Coordinates of C-alpha atoms in Angstrom, one line a residue:
X1 CA 76.7 61.2 56.0
X2 CA 75.8 61.8 59.6
X3 CA 78.5 61.3 62.0
X4 CA 82.3 61.9 62.4
X5 CA 85.8 62.2 64.9
X6 CA 91.0 60.9 67.1
X7 CA 94.4 60.9 69.3
X8 CA 95.5 61.4 73.0
X9 CA 94.5 59.0 75.7
X10 CA 92.2 60.0 78.5
X11 CA 91.4 57.2 80.9
X12 CA 87.8 56.3 81.9
X13 CA 86.6 57.2 85.3
X14 CA 88.1 54.9 88.0
X15 CA 85.3 54.0 90.4
X16 CA 83.5 50.8 89.5
X17 CA 79.8 50.9 90.4
X18 CA 77.6 47.8 90.5
X19 CA 74.5 48.2 88.4
X20 CA 70.8 47.3 88.7
X21 CA 69.1 44.5 86.8
X22 CA 66.5 45.1 84.1
X23 CA 64.6 48.2 85.3
X24 CA 61.9 49.7 83.1
X25 CA 62.7 53.2 81.7
X26 CA 61.0 56.3 83.1
X27 CA 59.6 59.4 81.4
X28 CA 62.0 61.1 79.0
X29 CA 61.4 64.4 80.9
X30 CA 62.8 63.0 84.1
X31 CA 66.4 63.6 85.0
X32 CA 68.6 60.4 84.7
X33 CA 69.1 58.6 88.0
X34 CA 72.0 56.4 89.0
X35 CA 71.5 52.8 90.0
X36 CA 73.5 50.6 92.3
X37 CA 73.2 46.8 92.0
X38 CA 74.8 44.0 90.0
X39 CA 74.9 44.5 86.3
X40 CA 76.3 42.5 83.3
X41 CA 74.1 44.3 80.8
X42 CA 76.7 46.2 78.8
X43 CA 78.2 47.9 81.8
X44 CA 82.0 48.5 82.2
X45 CA 84.2 49.5 85.2
X46 CA 83.9 53.2 85.9
X47 CA 80.5 53.7 84.3
X48 CA 77.3 54.7 85.9
X49 CA 73.9 53.2 84.9
X50 CA 71.2 55.8 84.4
X51 CA 67.4 55.7 84.1
X52 CA 67.4 57.5 80.8
X53 CA 69.7 57.7 77.8
X54 CA 72.4 60.3 78.3
X55 CA 72.0 61.8 74.8
X56 CA 74.6 64.2 73.5
X57 CA 75.7 65.7 70.2
X58 CA 79.4 65.4 69.3
X59 CA 80.7 67.9 66.8
X60 CA 84.1 68.1 65.1
X61 CA 85.3 71.2 63.3
X62 CA 87.3 71.3 60.1
X63 CA 90.6 71.6 62.1
X64 CA 89.7 68.7 64.4
X65 CA 88.4 70.3 67.6
X66 CA 85.9 68.0 69.3
X67 CA 83.0 69.2 71.4
X68 CA 80.1 67.4 73.1
X69 CA 76.8 69.1 73.8
X70 CA 74.8 67.4 76.6
X71 CA 71.1 67.4 75.4
X72 CA 69.7 67.2 79.0
X73 CA 71.4 70.2 80.6
X74 CA 72.7 71.9 77.4
X75 CA 76.3 72.1 78.8
X76 CA 79.2 71.9 76.3
X77 CA 82.4 70.1 77.0
X78 CA 85.6 70.4 74.9
X79 CA 87.0 66.8 74.5
X80 CA 90.2 67.8 72.8
X81 CA 91.5 67.8 69.2
X82 CA 92.1 65.2 66.5
X83 CA 93.8 65.5 63.1
X84 CA 91.7 67.4 60.6
X85 CA 89.0 64.9 59.4
X86 CA 87.6 64.3 56.0
X87 CA 84.9 62.0 57.1
X88 CA 83.4 60.5 60.3
X89 CA 81.2 57.7 61.5
X90 CA 79.5 56.7 64.8
X91 CA 77.9 53.7 66.4
X92 CA 76.1 55.8 69.0
X93 CA 79.0 55.8 71.4
X94 CA 82.3 56.1 69.5
X95 CA 83.1 58.7 66.8
X96 CA 85.5 57.5 64.2
X97 CA 87.3 60.4 62.4
X98 CA 89.1 59.7 59.2
X99 CA 91.9 62.1 58.2
X100 CA 93.1 60.1 55.2
X101 CA 96.1 59.0 57.1
X102 CA 94.4 56.9 59.7
X103 CA 91.2 56.8 61.8
X104 CA 91.0 58.5 65.2
X105 CA 88.6 57.1 67.8
X106 CA 86.7 59.3 70.3
X107 CA 84.8 57.6 73.1
X108 CA 81.9 59.9 74.1
X109 CA 81.4 58.0 77.3
X110 CA 77.7 57.6 76.6
X111 CA 75.9 54.5 75.3
X112 CA 72.8 52.4 75.4
X113 CA 72.8 48.6 75.8
X114 CA 70.0 46.9 73.8
X115 CA 68.3 44.1 75.7
X116 CA 65.7 43.7 72.9
X117 CA 62.6 44.3 75.1
X118 CA 64.2 47.1 77.1
X119 CA 67.4 49.1 77.4
X120 CA 70.2 50.0 79.8
X121 CA 71.9 53.4 79.8
X122 CA 75.4 54.2 80.8
X123 CA 77.6 57.3 81.4
X124 CA 81.4 57.3 81.8
X125 CA 84.2 59.9 81.2
X126 CA 84.8 60.7 77.6
X127 CA 88.2 59.8 76.1
X128 CA 90.3 60.3 73.0
X129 CA 91.5 56.7 72.5
X130 CA 94.1 57.0 69.8
X131 CA 94.1 56.0 66.1
X132 CA 94.1 53.1 63.7
X133 CA 97.1 53.7 61.4
X134 CA 96.4 53.5 57.7
X135 CA 96.6 55.2 54.3
X136 CA 93.8 56.6 52.1
X137 CA 90.1 57.2 52.8
X138 CA 88.7 54.9 55.4
X139 CA 85.2 53.2 55.6
X140 CA 84.1 52.3 59.1
X141 CA 81.3 49.7 59.8
X142 CA 79.8 49.2 63.3
X143 CA 77.2 47.1 65.0
X144 CA 74.5 48.0 67.5
X145 CA 76.7 47.1 70.4
X146 CA 79.5 49.4 71.8
X147 CA 80.8 46.9 74.3
X148 CA 81.0 43.6 72.4
X149 CA 81.7 42.2 68.9
X150 CA 83.8 44.0 66.3
X151 CA 84.2 47.3 64.4
X152 CA 85.4 47.2 60.8
X153 CA 87.8 49.7 59.2
X154 CA 88.8 49.4 55.5
X155 CA 91.7 51.6 54.3
X156 CA 91.2 52.2 50.6
X157 CA 94.7 53.6 49.9
X158 CA 96.5 50.5 51.2
X159 CA 93.7 48.0 50.7
X160 CA 94.0 46.9 54.4
X161 CA 90.9 45.3 56.1
X162 CA 91.0 45.8 59.9
X163 CA 88.7 44.3 62.5
X164 CA 88.8 46.0 65.9
X165 CA 87.8 44.4 69.2
X166 CA 84.9 46.6 70.4
X167 CA 85.0 45.2 73.9
X168 CA 88.6 46.3 74.1
X169 CA 87.5 49.8 72.9
X170 CA 85.0 49.9 75.7
X171 CA 88.0 49.6 78.1
X172 CA 90.0 52.2 76.4
X173 CA 92.2 49.9 74.3
X174 CA 92.6 49.7 70.5
X175 CA 93.1 46.0 69.7
X176 CA 93.1 44.6 66.1
X177 CA 91.6 41.2 65.8
X178 CA 92.9 41.0 62.3
X179 CA 94.6 43.2 59.6
X180 CA 94.4 41.7 56.1
X181 CA 96.1 43.0 53.0
X182 CA 93.9 43.1 49.9
X183 CA 94.3 45.0 46.6
X184 CA 93.6 48.7 47.1
X185 CA 89.9 49.5 46.5
X186 CA 87.0 51.2 48.2
X187 CA 86.2 48.2 50.3
X188 CA 84.3 47.2 53.4
X189 CA 84.9 45.2 56.6
X190 CA 81.4 44.5 58.1
X191 CA 81.3 42.9 61.6
X192 CA 78.6 40.4 62.4
X193 CA 78.7 38.6 65.7
X194 CA 82.0 36.8 65.9
X195 CA 82.4 37.0 62.1
X196 CA 83.2 39.8 59.6
X197 CA 82.4 40.3 55.9
X198 CA 85.1 41.7 53.7
X199 CA 85.0 42.8 50.1
X200 CA 87.2 41.4 47.3
X201 CA 88.0 43.6 44.3
X202 CA 87.9 42.9 40.6
X203 CA 89.7 45.4 38.4
X204 CA 89.9 47.8 41.3
X205 CA 86.2 47.7 42.3
X206 CA 84.6 45.7 45.1
X207 CA 82.9 42.8 43.4
X208 CA 82.2 40.1 46.0
X209 CA 81.9 39.5 49.7
X210 CA 83.5 36.7 51.8
X211 CA 82.8 35.8 55.4
X212 CA 85.8 35.5 57.8
X213 CA 86.3 34.2 61.3
X214 CA 87.3 36.8 63.9
X215 CA 90.9 35.8 63.3
X216 CA 90.6 36.7 59.6
X217 CA 90.5 33.2 58.2
X218 CA 87.8 32.7 55.5
X219 CA 84.8 30.5 56.3
X220 CA 84.9 27.8 53.5
X221 CA 82.0 28.1 51.0
X222 CA 80.4 31.2 52.4
X223 CA 80.7 34.1 49.9
X224 CA 78.5 36.0 47.5
X225 CA 78.8 38.2 44.4
X226 CA 78.1 41.9 45.1
X227 CA 79.0 44.0 42.2
X228 CA 80.2 47.6 43.1
X229 CA 79.7 46.9 46.8
X230 CA 79.2 50.2 48.5
X231 CA 77.5 51.3 51.7
X232 CA 76.7 49.3 54.8
X233 CA 74.6 49.5 57.9
X234 CA 73.6 47.1 60.7
X235 CA 69.8 46.8 61.5
X236 CA 67.9 44.8 64.1
X237 CA 67.8 42.0 61.5
X238 CA 71.4 41.8 60.3
X239 CA 74.1 43.6 58.3
X240 CA 73.4 45.2 55.0
X241 CA 75.8 45.8 52.1
X242 CA 74.7 47.7 49.0
X243 CA 75.3 46.1 45.6
X244 CA 74.7 47.3 42.1
X245 CA 71.6 45.1 41.8
X246 CA 70.2 45.5 45.3
X247 CA 71.4 44.6 48.7
X248 CA 73.2 41.7 50.4
X249 CA 71.8 40.9 53.9
X250 CA 73.9 38.9 56.3
X251 CA 72.3 37.3 59.3
X252 CA 73.3 34.8 62.0
X253 CA 71.5 31.5 62.4
X254 CA 72.7 28.6 64.6
X255 CA 76.1 30.1 64.9
X256 CA 76.7 30.5 61.2
X257 CA 76.3 33.4 58.7
X258 CA 73.6 33.3 56.1
X259 CA 73.8 35.6 53.0
X260 CA 70.6 36.6 51.2
X261 CA 70.2 38.8 48.2
X262 CA 67.5 41.4 48.2
X263 CA 67.1 42.6 44.5
X264 CA 65.6 45.9 43.5
X265 CA 62.0 45.7 42.3
X266 CA 61.7 44.8 38.6
X267 CA 60.8 47.6 36.3
X268 CA 61.9 50.4 38.8
X269 CA 64.6 52.6 37.5
X270 CA 66.7 54.5 40.1
X271 CA 70.3 54.9 41.0
X272 CA 71.6 52.2 43.4
X273 CA 71.7 52.9 47.1
X274 CA 75.2 53.6 48.2
X275 CA 74.8 55.2 51.7
X276 CA 72.2 53.9 54.2
X277 CA 70.8 55.7 57.3
X278 CA 68.2 54.9 59.8
X279 CA 67.2 55.0 63.5
X280 CA 69.3 52.7 65.6
X281 CA 67.8 49.3 66.4
X282 CA 65.2 49.4 63.7
X283 CA 64.6 47.1 60.7
X284 CA 64.1 49.8 58.0
X285 CA 66.8 52.0 56.5
X286 CA 66.8 54.7 53.8
X287 CA 69.1 55.9 51.0
X288 CA 69.1 58.7 48.4
X289 CA 67.7 57.4 45.1
X290 CA 68.6 60.4 43.0
X291 CA 65.9 62.3 41.1
X292 CA 63.2 59.6 41.7
X293 CA 63.3 60.0 45.5
X294 CA 64.2 57.7 48.4
X295 CA 65.0 54.0 48.6
X296 CA 63.5 52.4 51.7
X297 CA 64.8 48.9 52.6
X298 CA 62.9 46.8 55.1
X299 CA 65.3 44.1 56.2
X300 CA 62.7 42.2 58.1
X301 CA 60.4 41.9 55.0
X302 CA 63.4 41.7 52.6
X303 CA 61.8 44.3 50.4
X304 CA 62.7 47.7 48.7
X305 CA 60.3 50.6 48.3
X306 CA 61.0 53.6 46.1
X307 CA 59.3 56.7 47.6
X308 CA 58.7 59.4 45.0
X309 CA 59.8 62.9 46.3
X310 CA 58.8 66.0 44.4
X311 CA 62.1 67.9 44.9
X312 CA 65.9 67.2 44.9
X313 CA 67.3 65.8 48.1
X314 CA 70.8 65.2 49.3
X315 CA 70.3 62.7 52.1
X316 CA 67.6 60.4 53.5
X317 CA 67.1 58.5 56.8
X318 CA 64.4 56.2 58.0
X319 CA 62.7 56.8 61.3
X320 CA 60.8 53.5 61.1
X321 CA 58.2 54.6 63.7
X322 CA 54.5 53.8 63.9
X323 CA 53.8 56.5 61.4
X324 CA 56.5 55.1 59.0
X325 CA 58.2 58.5 58.7
X326 CA 61.3 59.0 56.6
X327 CA 63.3 62.2 56.8
X328 CA 65.3 63.9 54.0
X329 CA 67.6 66.9 53.7
X330 CA 66.4 68.9 50.7
X331 CA 68.8 70.6 48.4
X332 CA 67.3 73.9 49.4
X333 CA 68.6 73.4 53.0
X334 CA 65.3 72.3 54.7
X335 CA 64.4 69.1 56.4
X336 CA 61.4 67.2 54.9
X337 CA 59.2 64.7 56.8
X338 CA 57.9 62.2 54.4
X339 CA 55.2 59.5 54.6
X340 CA 57.2 56.2 54.4
X341 CA 54.3 54.4 52.7
X342 CA 53.3 56.9 49.9
X343 CA 56.2 59.4 49.7
X344 CA 53.8 62.2 50.4
X345 CA 55.2 65.3 52.1
X346 CA 54.0 65.4 55.7
X347 CA 55.8 68.5 56.9
X348 CA 58.9 70.6 56.3
X349 CA 61.1 73.1 58.1
X350 CA 62.1 76.5 56.7
X351 CA 65.5 76.6 55.1
X352 CA 68.1 76.0 57.9
X353 CA 71.4 75.7 56.0
X354 CA 72.6 78.0 53.2
X355 CA 73.9 75.2 51.0
X356 CA 72.9 71.6 51.6
X357 CA 74.6 70.3 48.5
X358 CA 78.2 70.9 49.6
X359 CA 80.4 67.8 49.3
X360 CA 83.5 68.9 51.2
X361 CA 84.4 68.2 54.8
X362 CA 81.7 70.5 56.2
X363 CA 78.5 69.0 54.9
X364 CA 75.2 69.2 56.9
X365 CA 73.5 65.9 57.8
X366 CA 70.3 64.8 59.4
X367 CA 70.2 62.2 62.3
X368 CA 67.0 60.7 63.6
X369 CA 66.3 59.0 67.0
X370 CA 63.1 57.9 68.6
X371 CA 61.8 61.4 69.4
X372 CA 63.8 64.0 67.6
X373 CA 66.0 64.7 64.5
X374 CA 69.2 66.7 64.6
X375 CA 70.8 68.8 61.9
X376 CA 74.2 70.5 61.8
X377 CA 74.5 73.8 60.0
X378 CA 78.3 74.3 59.5
X379 CA 78.4 77.7 57.8
X380 CA 75.8 79.0 60.3
X381 CA 77.6 77.4 63.3
X382 CA 74.3 76.1 64.6
X383 CA 72.7 72.8 65.6
X384 CA 69.0 72.2 65.3
X385 CA 66.7 69.8 67.2
X386 CA 63.6 69.0 65.2
X387 CA 60.4 67.4 66.4
X388 CA 59.5 65.5 63.2
X389 CA 56.2 64.1 64.6
X390 CA 55.0 67.7 65.4
X391 CA 54.9 69.3 62.0
X392 CA 58.8 69.5 61.8
X393 CA 58.8 72.0 64.6
X394 CA 62.2 73.4 65.6
X395 CA 62.3 72.3 69.2
X396 CA 65.7 73.8 70.1
X397 CA 68.5 75.7 68.4
X398 CA 72.1 75.6 69.7
X399 CA 74.9 77.9 68.8
X400 CA 78.0 75.7 68.2
X401 CA 81.3 76.7 69.9
X402 CA 83.1 75.9 66.6
X403 CA 82.0 75.1 63.0
X404 CA 80.1 71.8 63.3
X405 CA 81.5 70.2 60.2
X406 CA 80.7 66.7 61.5
X407 CA 77.9 65.6 63.7
X408 CA 77.2 62.5 65.8
X409 CA 74.4 61.7 68.3
X410 CA 75.8 59.7 71.2
X411 CA 74.2 57.9 74.1
X412 CA 71.6 56.2 71.9

């Protein structure tokens, strides 16, 4: 759900600045300030370190035009055009646009480097980096780092599993660490540290997961069954893959990958989670559970919770804040704020989109960060900023320069 974007190469800014050490963040209301001393905290040549995250909304229209809205000064930049996408994904810096004939990569030039107890924020020139060639629908899996590790791309039409070098992406280069041929299926390549998890099919359906080194060689003896493997997300704890009977959690310990199964609660009937969403850097994620409500998965506690919701929803995301909020896009086109412990409705917006149930390439989606949520309204050509902690108040409304079929928040 959320996020989406391809082609042409625009080089990053040329001047290399040295960056400060670990400075505490300032008030969100303050304008970002540049810093000037030695770095090594997720910085790259040509980037400036700021005192606040340079948040932006990247939108892609059905024809592939890419725009970026700066959420500080509300300016809009046209980044170029990519082939018409059918889906898109983001890691908070890059937008990966799938056209069905390859995946284009847009570098927003904005990212946050997570130092666990504090963060570093960077701004560089945006770039359209090029594309990963392939055939058929693509599934992209990312980590919480946009300067290290890997990014996974699985091409269902050809059955190719591709692991990209994310550090190379941060320098403007598309480098494949491996490209492995499997039988065509809706599969996954999930990066984890210097490893990657890939799905193996049985009768055309993902049925198991194996762990590979960064060169693509399998790690002996490290695999797990995962029937109908679909949906993945990386949390503060590890990488999650949805299975028919629960979730597979992959974590790193002493330089090795450990696989744990988190089964659904006994006696609870609901459709399996197949698409996860949550606030970056948190442990809890959410998924649509059909008529019963919302699945919440706490990867730290290794536990599922089924939240009952009294109306149809089409998407859910976990905020995982102190109030344990979850957000949902209701079928009526409004955004719901839900108590993540009881499922009670805390607040809701008025209807913001005419049809939230569309399943084509112009579907609305809700994204949550630490302070706000964002919703694209493609038919209305609007973007909404929602203060979910203040009664679902509409904080700002933006007129989009083109139909915002796909939405990504970058700089986080």
